[in-house]
Amino acid sequence: MAAHAQGSDQPPAGHPGGSDQPPAGGHLSTDEFRRAGHAVVDWIADYWQSLEKHPVLAATPPGAVTRALPAAPPEQGEPFDAILADLDRVVVPGLTHWQHPGFFGYFPANTSAPSVLGDLVSAGLGVQGMLWTTSPACTEVETVMLDWLAQLLDLPDRFRSHHAGGGVIQDSASSATLVATLVAVHRASGGTWRDAGTASHGYTVYTSTQGHSSIEKAARIAGIGERGVRLVEVDPRTLAMRPDALRSALNADLAAGRRPAIVVATIGTTSTTAIDPVAEIGEICAEYGVWLHVDAAYAGAAAVCPELRWTHAGLERADSYCFDPHKWLLTGFDCDAFWVADRAELVEALTVMPEYLRNAVTDSGAVVDYRDWQVPLGRRFRALKLWFVLRGYGAQGLRAHVRCGVAHASWFAEQVRADDRFEVVTPGPFSLVCFRLRDQPNQADAALVDQVNESLLDRINASGQVFLTHTRVDGRFTLRLAVGAPRTERRHVAAAWELITDAATDLLRP
Ligand code: PLP
């Protein structure tokens, strides 16, 4: 809400010493806050209820939202109702509705009622948990939630806080990869990185050609540079990293005097959900003394289901692992769960202790200070939304959500397979289906078929009922349908398939 007028020497209304009248422009009184808060919760509930009435994808042209906003902030505070009304007028038309049941793009970024309410409590508490002492509950709830999650996913014991490891919430999988890269370089430098940095040391980073772009970004930020990133060849059939190619890349770099620092293996690549052979990669990393980080940003959530845990085989060899509850586990953005096997090494790499943060309990070594586990100093109470979600759904509810996504995707893949005009490009075990119109015998030109597939995607998305995205597999245009929004039912997936087949019939008409 707007603060009191600048330059005024009056205390803000509603504060001790201020007027008892709750004016527009001052702090809300407690009762006003209660009313406004209920109105906001009602607004969100109405929004969720009305999702299907909106086109999934925002139709606003660039600059339209900017033009709908005043060029300058208001001088006087405004009534809360006016602000709420502008959500409908300005914001909603400019939204792509990620919680829409027809949202099948990218990977899901789903949320849920418990997550929203947990976040609301966190916002209301307004604590900053950089140190244990700045809010012990903020740290300890987080530690316990990450241990709970480790149990739910059946992660190796070494990642749990009663062993040498432990978990922390990062804002994103990208930050997790960055932090892993920094500790890996610290290890590869024999501890000299903190003083010497990375310049001209020739550190190298390995991932597959399918690894996420955040790995390259982390290498840039860490001072390794893109020249130090090796994109290891994949098996053309599974799109999984080839361990023999990894070994060759390591040998070539060592022979050239470079210092291999980290391998990032992926469980569920962004493009097609390929799964790298983590066990074999882990053996190689152990042999060469290289840090192994496993990025399971989207697919990690699948391990809440025992029947999908095979996808995590070999994880006991990883030095660090992350997945995003904010993708497929009903926890609103931002919430990346990141674990390390050796928390002491992580803290040693990142800690800096200025006098103004010094305190007796940190000095005693008895507590975790999560500021040492991440790039920023400050941190909010994100564990609350996770706590609300894990308790609100229970393991059974979370498994049901993941199984539902997997079942819808598998039903969709069956429809694709049953239609001769289409092919499933890479069958994955999760909730993503990659598919396309096949090359027809009379269409020799691959580029032409790619264009038809691109037009197919444009037509489907223009319907407003669904939103799908694309990738290229082996250079060929491929459509992706990722299930995971909390309100997606079979009828929405069936409607998507009907739109796709109708559009294909139109496009393929001679
Ligand atoms: N890693 C993988 C495998 C991903 O699929 C993604 C995003 O889709 C990311 C990392 C980046 O995720 P975040 O937005 O949490 O940084």
Short mmCIF file of C-alpha atoms and ligand atoms in Angstrom, two decimals:
data_model
loop_
_atom_site.label_atom_id
_atom_site.label_comp_id
_atom_site.label_asym_id
_atom_site.label_seq_id
_atom_site.Cartn_x
_atom_site.Cartn_y
_atom_site.Cartn_z
CA MET A 1 0.00 0.00 0.00
CA ALA A 2 1.08 3.57 -0.57
CA ALA A 3 3.04 5.13 2.27
CA HIS A 4 2.21 8.48 3.86
CA ALA A 5 3.03 11.57 1.82
CA GLN A 6 6.72 12.24 1.43
CA GLY A 7 8.03 15.21 3.34
CA SER A 8 5.19 15.16 5.84
CA ASP A 9 6.29 15.32 9.46
CA GLN A 10 3.04 13.75 10.61
CA PRO A 11 3.27 10.13 11.72
CA PRO A 12 1.39 7.79 9.41
CA ALA A 13 -2.28 7.49 10.28
CA GLY A 14 -3.14 4.29 12.04
CA HIS A 15 0.21 4.37 13.86
CA PRO A 16 0.50 5.25 17.54
CA GLY A 17 0.24 9.02 17.65
CA GLY A 18 -1.51 9.23 14.26
CA SER A 19 -5.16 9.89 13.53
CA ASP A 20 -7.55 7.08 14.33
CA GLN A 21 -9.31 7.70 11.04
CA PRO A 22 -8.11 5.28 8.42
CA PRO A 23 -7.45 7.64 5.53
CA ALA A 24 -6.69 6.65 1.97
CA GLY A 25 -2.92 6.68 1.76
CA GLY A 26 -1.93 5.65 5.28
CA HIS A 27 -1.38 2.25 6.82
CA LEU A 28 -4.50 0.14 6.80
CA SER A 29 -6.03 -0.32 10.20
CA THR A 30 -6.17 -3.90 11.41
CA ASP A 31 -9.86 -4.10 10.55
CA GLU A 32 -9.29 -2.64 7.11
CA PHE A 33 -6.50 -5.11 6.52
CA ARG A 34 -8.81 -7.94 7.54
CA ARG A 35 -11.47 -6.78 5.07
CA ALA A 36 -8.97 -6.18 2.27
CA GLY A 37 -7.30 -9.51 2.95
CA HIS A 38 -10.61 -11.37 2.73
CA ALA A 39 -11.34 -9.51 -0.49
CA VAL A 40 -7.98 -10.60 -1.93
CA VAL A 41 -8.56 -14.24 -1.00
CA ASP A 42 -12.05 -14.00 -2.56
CA TRP A 43 -10.48 -12.45 -5.65
CA ILE A 44 -7.99 -15.34 -5.98
CA ALA A 45 -10.75 -17.93 -5.44
CA ASP A 46 -12.88 -16.24 -8.12
CA TYR A 47 -9.89 -16.12 -10.44
CA TRP A 48 -9.26 -19.84 -10.02
CA GLN A 49 -12.93 -20.57 -10.53
CA SER A 50 -13.07 -18.52 -13.73
CA LEU A 51 -9.81 -19.74 -15.26
CA GLU A 52 -11.45 -21.60 -18.12
CA LYS A 53 -13.18 -18.42 -19.27
CA HIS A 54 -9.85 -16.83 -20.13
CA PRO A 55 -7.76 -17.53 -23.22
CA VAL A 56 -4.71 -19.39 -21.87
CA LEU A 57 -2.21 -17.15 -23.62
CA ALA A 58 -2.19 -13.37 -23.13
CA ALA A 59 -3.38 -11.62 -26.28
CA THR A 60 -2.10 -8.15 -25.33
CA PRO A 61 0.30 -6.49 -27.75
CA PRO A 62 3.65 -5.26 -26.39
CA GLY A 63 3.27 -2.03 -24.41
CA ALA A 64 -0.48 -2.41 -23.76
CA VAL A 65 -0.05 -3.05 -20.03
CA THR A 66 2.41 -0.18 -19.74
CA ARG A 67 -0.07 2.17 -21.42
CA ALA A 68 -2.82 1.10 -19.01
CA LEU A 69 -0.69 2.23 -16.05
CA PRO A 70 -0.27 5.88 -15.01
CA ALA A 71 3.11 7.34 -15.94
CA ALA A 72 3.76 8.40 -12.32
CA PRO A 73 2.95 6.97 -8.88
CA PRO A 74 -0.06 8.48 -7.05
CA GLU A 75 0.63 11.39 -4.73
CA GLN A 76 -2.24 10.41 -2.44
CA GLY A 77 -2.82 6.86 -1.29
CA GLU A 78 -5.73 5.18 -3.04
CA PRO A 79 -8.58 3.13 -1.62
CA PHE A 80 -7.92 -0.56 -1.63
CA ASP A 81 -10.97 -1.35 -3.78
CA ALA A 82 -9.54 0.77 -6.58
CA ILE A 83 -6.32 -1.22 -6.53
CA LEU A 84 -8.21 -4.51 -6.59
CA ALA A 85 -10.39 -3.33 -9.48
CA ASP A 86 -7.27 -2.53 -11.50
CA LEU A 87 -6.13 -6.12 -11.17
CA ASP A 88 -9.08 -7.05 -13.38
CA ARG A 89 -8.66 -4.06 -15.69
CA VAL A 90 -4.87 -3.95 -16.13
CA VAL A 91 -3.28 -7.19 -14.99
CA VAL A 92 -5.61 -10.06 -15.86
CA PRO A 93 -5.86 -9.25 -19.60
CA GLY A 94 -2.05 -9.25 -19.72
CA LEU A 95 -1.65 -12.66 -18.13
CA THR A 96 -0.72 -16.00 -19.55
CA HIS A 97 -2.68 -18.24 -17.21
CA TRP A 98 -0.23 -20.83 -15.92
CA GLN A 99 -2.87 -22.39 -13.64
CA HIS A 100 -5.35 -22.78 -16.55
CA PRO A 101 -6.27 -26.44 -17.09
CA GLY A 102 -5.35 -26.00 -20.77
CA PHE A 103 -1.83 -24.81 -19.97
CA PHE A 104 0.49 -27.46 -21.42
CA GLY A 105 3.50 -25.27 -22.22
CA TYR A 106 7.12 -25.44 -21.04
CA PHE A 107 6.95 -27.30 -17.73
CA PRO A 108 4.15 -26.62 -15.26
CA ALA A 109 4.63 -23.95 -12.59
CA ASN A 110 1.74 -24.97 -10.45
CA THR A 111 0.49 -23.62 -7.18
CA SER A 112 -2.24 -24.60 -4.72
CA ALA A 113 -4.37 -23.19 -1.93
CA PRO A 114 -2.03 -24.38 0.86
CA SER A 115 0.95 -22.89 -0.96
CA VAL A 116 -0.73 -19.50 -1.42
CA LEU A 117 -1.82 -19.41 2.22
CA GLY A 118 1.62 -20.43 3.47
CA ASP A 119 3.14 -17.67 1.37
CA LEU A 120 0.61 -15.21 2.75
CA VAL A 121 1.61 -16.09 6.29
CA SER A 122 5.25 -15.68 5.32
CA ALA A 123 4.49 -12.24 3.89
CA GLY A 124 2.58 -11.29 7.02
CA LEU A 125 5.36 -12.38 9.33
CA GLY A 126 7.88 -10.49 7.24
CA VAL A 127 10.85 -12.20 8.83
CA GLN A 128 14.25 -12.31 7.21
CA GLY A 129 16.02 -15.57 7.91
CA MET A 130 19.60 -14.87 6.87
CA LEU A 131 20.94 -16.20 10.18
CA TRP A 132 19.50 -18.75 12.57
CA THR A 133 19.31 -16.02 15.18
CA THR A 134 17.32 -13.65 12.93
CA SER A 135 14.43 -16.13 13.18
CA PRO A 136 15.18 -19.61 14.48
CA ALA A 137 11.85 -20.99 13.21
CA CYS A 138 12.60 -19.79 9.67
CA THR A 139 15.77 -21.90 9.62
CA GLU A 140 14.57 -24.94 11.56
CA VAL A 141 11.26 -25.36 9.72
CA GLU A 142 13.24 -25.21 6.47
CA THR A 143 15.74 -27.86 7.61
CA VAL A 144 12.93 -30.17 8.68
CA MET A 145 10.97 -29.57 5.43
CA LEU A 146 14.00 -30.46 3.34
CA ASP A 147 14.47 -33.61 5.44
CA TRP A 148 10.77 -34.44 4.96
CA LEU A 149 11.12 -33.93 1.22
CA ALA A 150 14.24 -36.13 1.17
CA GLN A 151 12.16 -38.86 2.84
CA LEU A 152 9.28 -38.37 0.43
CA LEU A 153 11.59 -38.75 -2.56
CA ASP A 154 13.62 -41.46 -0.82
CA LEU A 155 16.84 -39.52 -1.44
CA PRO A 156 20.12 -41.02 -0.19
CA ASP A 157 20.74 -40.60 3.54
CA ARG A 158 23.83 -38.51 2.92
CA PHE A 159 21.63 -35.56 1.89
CA ARG A 160 19.82 -35.44 5.24
CA SER A 161 20.67 -33.08 8.06
CA HIS A 162 21.45 -35.80 10.61
CA HIS A 163 24.25 -36.92 8.26
CA ALA A 164 26.96 -34.66 6.82
CA GLY A 165 24.66 -33.14 4.22
CA GLY A 166 21.48 -31.15 4.26
CA GLY A 167 18.98 -29.24 2.21
CA VAL A 168 18.10 -25.61 1.63
CA ILE A 169 15.53 -23.73 -0.43
CA GLN A 170 16.98 -21.76 -3.34
CA ASP A 171 14.86 -19.48 -5.49
CA SER A 172 15.38 -21.61 -8.58
CA ALA A 173 17.19 -24.57 -10.09
CA SER A 174 19.42 -22.03 -11.84
CA SER A 175 20.61 -20.74 -8.46
CA ALA A 176 21.14 -24.31 -7.26
CA THR A 177 23.39 -25.00 -10.26
CA LEU A 178 25.27 -21.76 -9.64
CA VAL A 179 25.87 -22.61 -5.99
CA ALA A 180 26.94 -26.16 -6.93
CA THR A 181 29.35 -24.73 -9.51
CA LEU A 182 30.89 -22.37 -6.95
CA VAL A 183 31.49 -25.14 -4.39
CA ALA A 184 32.77 -27.45 -7.10
CA VAL A 185 35.34 -24.85 -8.16
CA HIS A 186 36.25 -24.35 -4.51
CA ARG A 187 36.93 -28.08 -4.28
CA ALA A 188 38.79 -28.25 -7.60
CA SER A 189 41.02 -25.37 -6.50
CA GLY A 190 42.03 -27.19 -3.34
CA GLY A 191 40.47 -24.35 -1.34
CA THR A 192 42.37 -21.51 -3.05
CA TRP A 193 39.35 -20.28 -5.06
CA ARG A 194 38.11 -18.05 -2.27
CA ASP A 195 41.24 -15.91 -2.59
CA ALA A 196 42.31 -16.49 -6.16
CA GLY A 197 38.98 -16.63 -8.02
CA THR A 198 38.74 -18.48 -11.30
CA ALA A 199 40.59 -16.23 -13.74
CA SER A 200 42.99 -18.12 -16.03
CA HIS A 201 42.82 -21.37 -14.04
CA GLY A 202 41.17 -23.27 -16.86
CA TYR A 203 38.28 -24.76 -14.87
CA THR A 204 35.85 -26.78 -16.94
CA VAL A 205 32.17 -27.72 -16.61
CA TYR A 206 30.47 -30.71 -18.26
CA THR A 207 26.87 -31.33 -19.14
CA SER A 208 25.15 -33.00 -22.06
CA THR A 209 24.11 -31.21 -25.24
CA GLN A 210 20.64 -31.34 -23.63
CA GLY A 211 21.66 -29.69 -20.33
CA HIS A 212 19.74 -26.58 -19.27
CA SER A 213 20.99 -23.13 -20.29
CA SER A 214 21.40 -22.23 -16.61
CA ILE A 215 24.54 -24.42 -16.54
CA GLU A 216 26.23 -22.19 -19.09
CA LYS A 217 25.00 -19.11 -17.26
CA ALA A 218 26.41 -20.43 -13.96
CA ALA A 219 29.78 -20.98 -15.67
CA ARG A 220 29.74 -17.38 -16.89
CA ILE A 221 28.84 -16.01 -13.47
CA ALA A 222 31.45 -18.19 -11.78
CA GLY A 223 34.10 -16.67 -14.04
CA ILE A 224 34.73 -19.91 -15.92
CA GLY A 225 33.21 -18.56 -19.11
CA GLU A 226 31.45 -20.38 -21.90
CA ARG A 227 34.79 -21.53 -23.24
CA GLY A 228 35.08 -23.75 -20.19
CA VAL A 229 31.73 -25.49 -20.83
CA ARG A 230 31.77 -28.89 -22.52
CA LEU A 231 28.52 -30.11 -24.05
CA VAL A 232 28.94 -33.87 -24.00
CA GLU A 233 27.44 -35.97 -26.79
CA VAL A 234 24.23 -37.90 -26.12
CA ASP A 235 22.92 -41.25 -27.25
CA PRO A 236 20.83 -40.29 -30.31
CA ARG A 237 18.06 -42.68 -29.30
CA THR A 238 17.58 -41.72 -25.65
CA LEU A 239 19.15 -38.23 -25.71
CA ALA A 240 20.98 -39.20 -22.50
CA MET A 241 24.60 -38.25 -21.86
CA ARG A 242 27.12 -40.81 -23.14
CA PRO A 243 29.49 -41.76 -20.31
CA ASP A 244 32.25 -42.69 -22.79
CA ALA A 245 32.00 -39.23 -24.36
CA LEU A 246 32.20 -37.66 -20.88
CA ARG A 247 35.34 -39.64 -20.15
CA SER A 248 36.93 -38.55 -23.43
CA ALA A 249 36.12 -34.90 -22.72
CA LEU A 250 37.65 -35.15 -19.23
CA ASN A 251 40.78 -36.81 -20.58
CA ALA A 252 41.18 -34.19 -23.30
CA ASP A 253 40.91 -31.35 -20.78
CA LEU A 254 43.29 -32.95 -18.31
CA ALA A 255 45.81 -33.55 -21.10
CA ALA A 256 45.53 -29.85 -22.00
CA GLY A 257 46.25 -28.86 -18.38
CA ARG A 258 42.68 -27.74 -17.57
CA ARG A 259 40.91 -28.41 -14.26
CA PRO A 260 37.61 -30.26 -14.52
CA ALA A 261 35.38 -28.89 -11.75
CA ILE A 262 31.83 -30.13 -12.15
CA VAL A 263 29.60 -32.46 -14.14
CA VAL A 264 25.91 -31.56 -14.24
CA ALA A 265 23.77 -34.59 -15.05
CA THR A 266 20.07 -34.17 -15.71
CA ILE A 267 17.09 -36.26 -14.70
CA GLY A 268 14.39 -35.03 -17.05
CA THR A 269 15.97 -32.65 -19.58
CA THR A 270 14.02 -29.53 -20.45
CA SER A 271 13.58 -30.38 -24.08
CA THR A 272 12.40 -34.01 -23.86
CA THR A 273 12.82 -35.27 -20.25
CA ALA A 274 15.79 -37.48 -21.15
CA ILE A 275 17.47 -39.12 -18.16
CA ASP A 276 21.26 -39.16 -17.96
CA PRO A 277 22.84 -42.39 -16.61
CA VAL A 278 23.64 -40.93 -13.22
CA ALA A 279 25.18 -44.11 -11.78
CA GLU A 280 27.79 -44.42 -14.56
CA ILE A 281 28.43 -40.69 -14.61
CA GLY A 282 28.85 -40.80 -10.82
CA GLU A 283 31.49 -43.51 -11.10
CA ILE A 284 33.45 -41.41 -13.57
CA CYS A 285 33.15 -38.31 -11.37
CA ALA A 286 34.46 -40.29 -8.38
CA GLU A 287 37.37 -41.60 -10.44
CA TYR A 288 38.36 -38.12 -11.64
CA GLY A 289 37.55 -36.34 -8.38
CA VAL A 290 34.96 -34.10 -10.04
CA TRP A 291 31.82 -32.73 -8.35
CA LEU A 292 28.58 -34.29 -9.57
CA HIS A 293 25.47 -32.11 -9.47
CA VAL A 294 22.17 -33.67 -10.53
CA ASP A 295 19.55 -31.31 -11.93
CA ALA A 296 16.06 -32.81 -11.72
CA ALA A 297 14.28 -29.44 -11.81
CA TYR A 298 11.00 -30.70 -13.22
CA ALA A 299 11.20 -34.50 -13.01
CA GLY A 300 12.41 -34.76 -9.43
CA ALA A 301 8.84 -34.45 -8.13
CA ALA A 302 8.06 -37.81 -9.77
CA ALA A 303 10.09 -39.59 -7.09
CA VAL A 304 7.27 -39.06 -4.58
CA CYS A 305 5.81 -42.11 -6.38
CA PRO A 306 7.72 -45.31 -5.59
CA GLU A 307 7.06 -46.66 -9.10
CA LEU A 308 8.97 -43.71 -10.61
CA ARG A 309 11.98 -43.75 -8.28
CA TRP A 310 14.02 -45.80 -10.76
CA THR A 311 14.54 -42.49 -12.56
CA HIS A 312 16.78 -41.43 -9.64
CA ALA A 313 19.10 -44.47 -9.85
CA GLY A 314 22.71 -43.65 -8.99
CA LEU A 315 21.89 -40.54 -6.97
CA GLU A 316 23.90 -41.86 -4.02
CA ARG A 317 27.00 -40.80 -5.98
CA ALA A 318 25.93 -37.17 -6.38
CA ASP A 319 27.56 -34.35 -4.42
CA SER A 320 24.46 -32.22 -4.87
CA TYR A 321 20.95 -32.58 -6.21
CA CYS A 322 18.04 -30.27 -6.83
CA PHE A 323 14.43 -30.26 -7.96
CA ASP A 324 11.76 -27.58 -8.13
CA PRO A 325 8.63 -28.14 -6.01
CA HIS A 326 7.53 -24.96 -7.84
CA LYS A 327 7.23 -26.90 -11.07
CA TRP A 328 5.20 -30.03 -10.45
CA LEU A 329 4.67 -30.30 -6.69
CA LEU A 330 1.90 -27.76 -6.07
CA THR A 331 4.19 -25.23 -4.41
CA GLY A 332 4.11 -21.75 -5.93
CA PHE A 333 7.17 -20.16 -7.45
CA ASP A 334 9.81 -19.72 -6.04
CA CYS A 335 10.89 -22.91 -4.35
CA ASP A 336 13.85 -25.00 -5.45
CA ALA A 337 14.93 -27.76 -3.07
CA PHE A 338 18.72 -28.15 -3.12
CA TRP A 339 20.73 -30.73 -1.18
CA VAL A 340 24.43 -31.25 -0.69
CA ALA A 341 26.18 -34.33 0.66
CA ASP A 342 28.75 -32.25 2.56
CA ARG A 343 27.37 -29.05 4.06
CA ALA A 344 30.74 -28.10 5.60
CA GLU A 345 32.34 -27.78 2.17
CA LEU A 346 29.45 -25.59 0.96
CA VAL A 347 29.68 -23.28 3.97
CA GLU A 348 33.46 -23.07 3.69
CA ALA A 349 33.14 -22.01 0.06
CA LEU A 350 30.52 -19.30 0.55
CA THR A 351 30.81 -17.91 4.07
CA VAL A 352 31.95 -14.35 4.71
CA MET A 353 31.63 -13.08 8.30
CA PRO A 354 31.45 -9.31 8.74
CA GLU A 355 31.39 -7.98 12.29
CA TYR A 356 27.79 -6.76 12.05
CA LEU A 357 26.50 -10.33 11.58
CA ARG A 358 28.64 -11.90 14.28
CA ASN A 359 26.64 -13.51 17.10
CA ALA A 360 27.27 -15.97 19.88
CA VAL A 361 25.13 -18.82 18.60
CA THR A 362 26.75 -18.77 15.15
CA ASP A 363 30.16 -18.69 16.82
CA SER A 364 29.16 -21.73 18.88
CA GLY A 365 28.73 -23.74 15.66
CA ALA A 366 25.45 -25.17 16.98
CA VAL A 367 23.18 -23.79 14.25
CA VAL A 368 22.72 -23.52 10.49
CA ASP A 369 22.95 -20.03 8.97
CA TYR A 370 21.37 -20.43 5.56
CA ARG A 371 22.95 -17.20 4.24
CA ASP A 372 26.07 -19.38 3.78
CA TRP A 373 24.19 -21.81 1.52
CA GLN A 374 23.15 -19.32 -1.17
CA VAL A 375 24.27 -16.26 -3.14
CA PRO A 376 22.18 -13.49 -1.48
CA LEU A 377 22.41 -12.66 2.19
CA GLY A 378 18.70 -12.20 2.91
CA ARG A 379 16.05 -14.84 2.62
CA ARG A 380 12.35 -15.06 3.23
CA PHE A 381 10.36 -17.76 4.99
CA ARG A 382 9.68 -19.94 1.94
CA ALA A 383 9.57 -23.12 4.01
CA LEU A 384 6.12 -22.12 5.28
CA LYS A 385 4.45 -22.71 1.91
CA LEU A 386 6.21 -26.05 1.67
CA TRP A 387 5.06 -26.96 5.18
CA PHE A 388 1.47 -26.04 4.29
CA VAL A 389 1.64 -28.05 1.05
CA LEU A 390 3.23 -31.15 2.58
CA ARG A 391 0.72 -31.16 5.44
CA GLY A 392 -2.26 -30.07 3.36
CA TYR A 393 -1.85 -32.78 0.73
CA GLY A 394 0.13 -35.41 2.62
CA ALA A 395 2.29 -37.88 0.69
CA GLN A 396 -0.84 -39.48 -0.75
CA GLY A 397 -2.20 -36.25 -2.17
CA LEU A 398 1.13 -35.37 -3.78
CA ARG A 399 1.45 -38.84 -5.29
CA ALA A 400 -2.09 -38.56 -6.63
CA HIS A 401 -1.23 -35.25 -8.32
CA VAL A 402 1.91 -36.65 -10.00
CA ARG A 403 0.15 -39.87 -11.02
CA CYS A 404 -2.67 -37.88 -12.52
CA GLY A 405 -0.21 -35.92 -14.72
CA VAL A 406 1.57 -39.11 -15.77
CA ALA A 407 -1.74 -40.84 -16.60
CA HIS A 408 -3.00 -37.88 -18.68
CA ALA A 409 0.29 -37.70 -20.59
CA SER A 410 0.31 -41.43 -21.19
CA TRP A 411 -3.31 -41.31 -22.44
CA PHE A 412 -2.34 -38.47 -24.79
CA ALA A 413 0.70 -40.42 -26.10
CA GLU A 414 -1.63 -43.37 -26.85
CA GLN A 415 -3.86 -41.13 -28.99
CA VAL A 416 -0.82 -39.80 -30.85
CA ARG A 417 0.47 -43.32 -31.51
CA ALA A 418 -2.93 -44.46 -32.74
CA ASP A 419 -3.03 -41.74 -35.42
CA ASP A 420 -0.80 -42.62 -38.41
CA ARG A 421 -0.22 -38.99 -39.27
CA PHE A 422 1.66 -38.40 -36.00
CA GLU A 423 4.62 -39.81 -34.13
CA VAL A 424 5.68 -39.68 -30.50
CA VAL A 425 9.24 -38.40 -30.70
CA THR A 426 10.68 -39.28 -27.31
CA PRO A 427 8.61 -41.36 -24.93
CA GLY A 428 9.28 -40.16 -21.39
CA PRO A 429 8.03 -41.68 -18.14
CA PHE A 430 6.85 -38.33 -16.74
CA SER A 431 4.07 -35.96 -17.83
CA LEU A 432 5.62 -34.55 -21.02
CA VAL A 433 4.84 -35.87 -24.50
CA CYS A 434 6.99 -34.75 -27.46
CA PHE A 435 5.25 -35.40 -30.76
CA ARG A 436 4.90 -34.17 -34.32
CA LEU A 437 3.32 -34.79 -37.67
CA ARG A 438 5.41 -37.42 -39.44
CA ASP A 439 7.25 -36.92 -42.67
CA GLN A 440 4.76 -38.01 -45.35
CA PRO A 441 6.04 -40.19 -48.19
CA ASN A 442 5.26 -37.39 -50.66
CA GLN A 443 7.03 -34.72 -48.54
CA ALA A 444 10.73 -35.14 -49.11
CA ASP A 445 11.62 -31.78 -47.69
CA ALA A 446 12.18 -31.89 -43.88
CA ALA A 447 12.02 -28.09 -43.65
CA LEU A 448 8.56 -28.15 -45.18
CA VAL A 449 7.32 -30.70 -42.66
CA ASP A 450 8.82 -28.58 -39.88
CA GLN A 451 6.85 -25.62 -41.20
CA VAL A 452 3.63 -27.63 -41.16
CA ASN A 453 4.31 -28.64 -37.56
CA GLU A 454 4.99 -25.01 -36.69
CA SER A 455 1.69 -23.97 -38.29
CA LEU A 456 -0.03 -26.74 -36.36
CA LEU A 457 1.28 -25.31 -33.09
CA ASP A 458 0.24 -21.77 -34.08
CA ARG A 459 -3.27 -22.90 -34.91
CA ILE A 460 -3.74 -24.84 -31.69
CA ASN A 461 -2.49 -21.96 -29.57
CA ALA A 462 -4.62 -19.45 -31.48
CA SER A 463 -7.69 -21.33 -30.19
CA GLY A 464 -7.16 -19.79 -26.75
CA GLN A 465 -8.24 -23.06 -25.14
CA VAL A 466 -4.80 -24.61 -24.82
CA PHE A 467 -1.18 -23.56 -24.85
CA LEU A 468 1.63 -25.85 -25.98
CA THR A 469 5.28 -25.02 -26.67
CA HIS A 470 7.90 -26.60 -28.89
CA THR A 471 11.47 -27.80 -29.04
CA ARG A 472 13.78 -29.18 -31.69
CA VAL A 473 14.82 -32.81 -31.49
CA ASP A 474 17.69 -33.71 -33.77
CA GLY A 475 17.07 -30.37 -35.47
CA ARG A 476 13.42 -31.13 -36.20
CA PHE A 477 10.50 -29.01 -35.00
CA THR A 478 8.67 -30.94 -32.27
CA LEU A 479 5.60 -30.06 -30.20
CA ARG A 480 5.60 -30.53 -26.44
CA LEU A 481 2.54 -31.17 -24.29
CA ALA A 482 3.38 -30.99 -20.58
CA VAL A 483 0.63 -31.83 -18.09
CA GLY A 484 0.77 -30.55 -14.51
CA ALA A 485 -1.63 -27.67 -13.86
CA PRO A 486 -3.67 -28.55 -10.75
CA ARG A 487 -7.08 -28.32 -12.48
CA THR A 488 -6.23 -30.29 -15.63
CA GLU A 489 -8.65 -33.18 -16.14
CA ARG A 490 -8.86 -35.82 -18.85
CA ARG A 491 -11.47 -33.70 -20.68
CA HIS A 492 -8.92 -30.88 -21.11
CA VAL A 493 -6.31 -33.23 -22.54
CA ALA A 494 -8.98 -34.75 -24.79
CA ALA A 495 -10.01 -31.26 -25.95
CA ALA A 496 -6.37 -30.51 -26.75
CA TRP A 497 -6.13 -33.71 -28.82
CA GLU A 498 -9.32 -32.85 -30.70
CA LEU A 499 -7.98 -29.37 -31.51
CA ILE A 500 -4.71 -30.91 -32.69
CA THR A 501 -6.33 -33.50 -34.95
CA ASP A 502 -8.80 -30.97 -36.41
CA ALA A 503 -5.96 -28.54 -37.16
CA ALA A 504 -3.89 -31.36 -38.67
CA THR A 505 -6.77 -32.39 -40.92
CA ASP A 506 -7.06 -28.80 -42.15
CA LEU A 507 -3.35 -28.42 -42.71
CA LEU A 508 -2.85 -31.73 -44.50
CA ARG A 509 -5.83 -31.26 -46.80
CA PRO A 510 -4.46 -31.55 -50.34
N1 PLP B 1 16.99 -27.31 -15.16
C1 PLP B 1 16.06 -27.93 -15.89
C2 PLP B 1 16.25 -29.36 -16.27
C3 PLP B 1 14.89 -27.25 -16.26
O1 PLP B 1 13.96 -27.87 -16.99
C4 PLP B 1 14.72 -25.90 -15.86
C5 PLP B 1 13.53 -25.15 -16.25
O2 PLP B 1 12.64 -25.63 -16.89
C6 PLP B 1 15.73 -25.30 -15.10
C7 PLP B 1 16.85 -26.03 -14.78
C8 PLP B 1 15.61 -23.88 -14.64
O3 PLP B 1 14.63 -23.81 -13.67
P1 PLP B 1 14.46 -22.53 -12.73
O4 PLP B 1 13.48 -21.66 -13.41
O5 PLP B 1 13.99 -23.07 -11.44
O6 PLP B 1 15.81 -21.87 -12.64
#
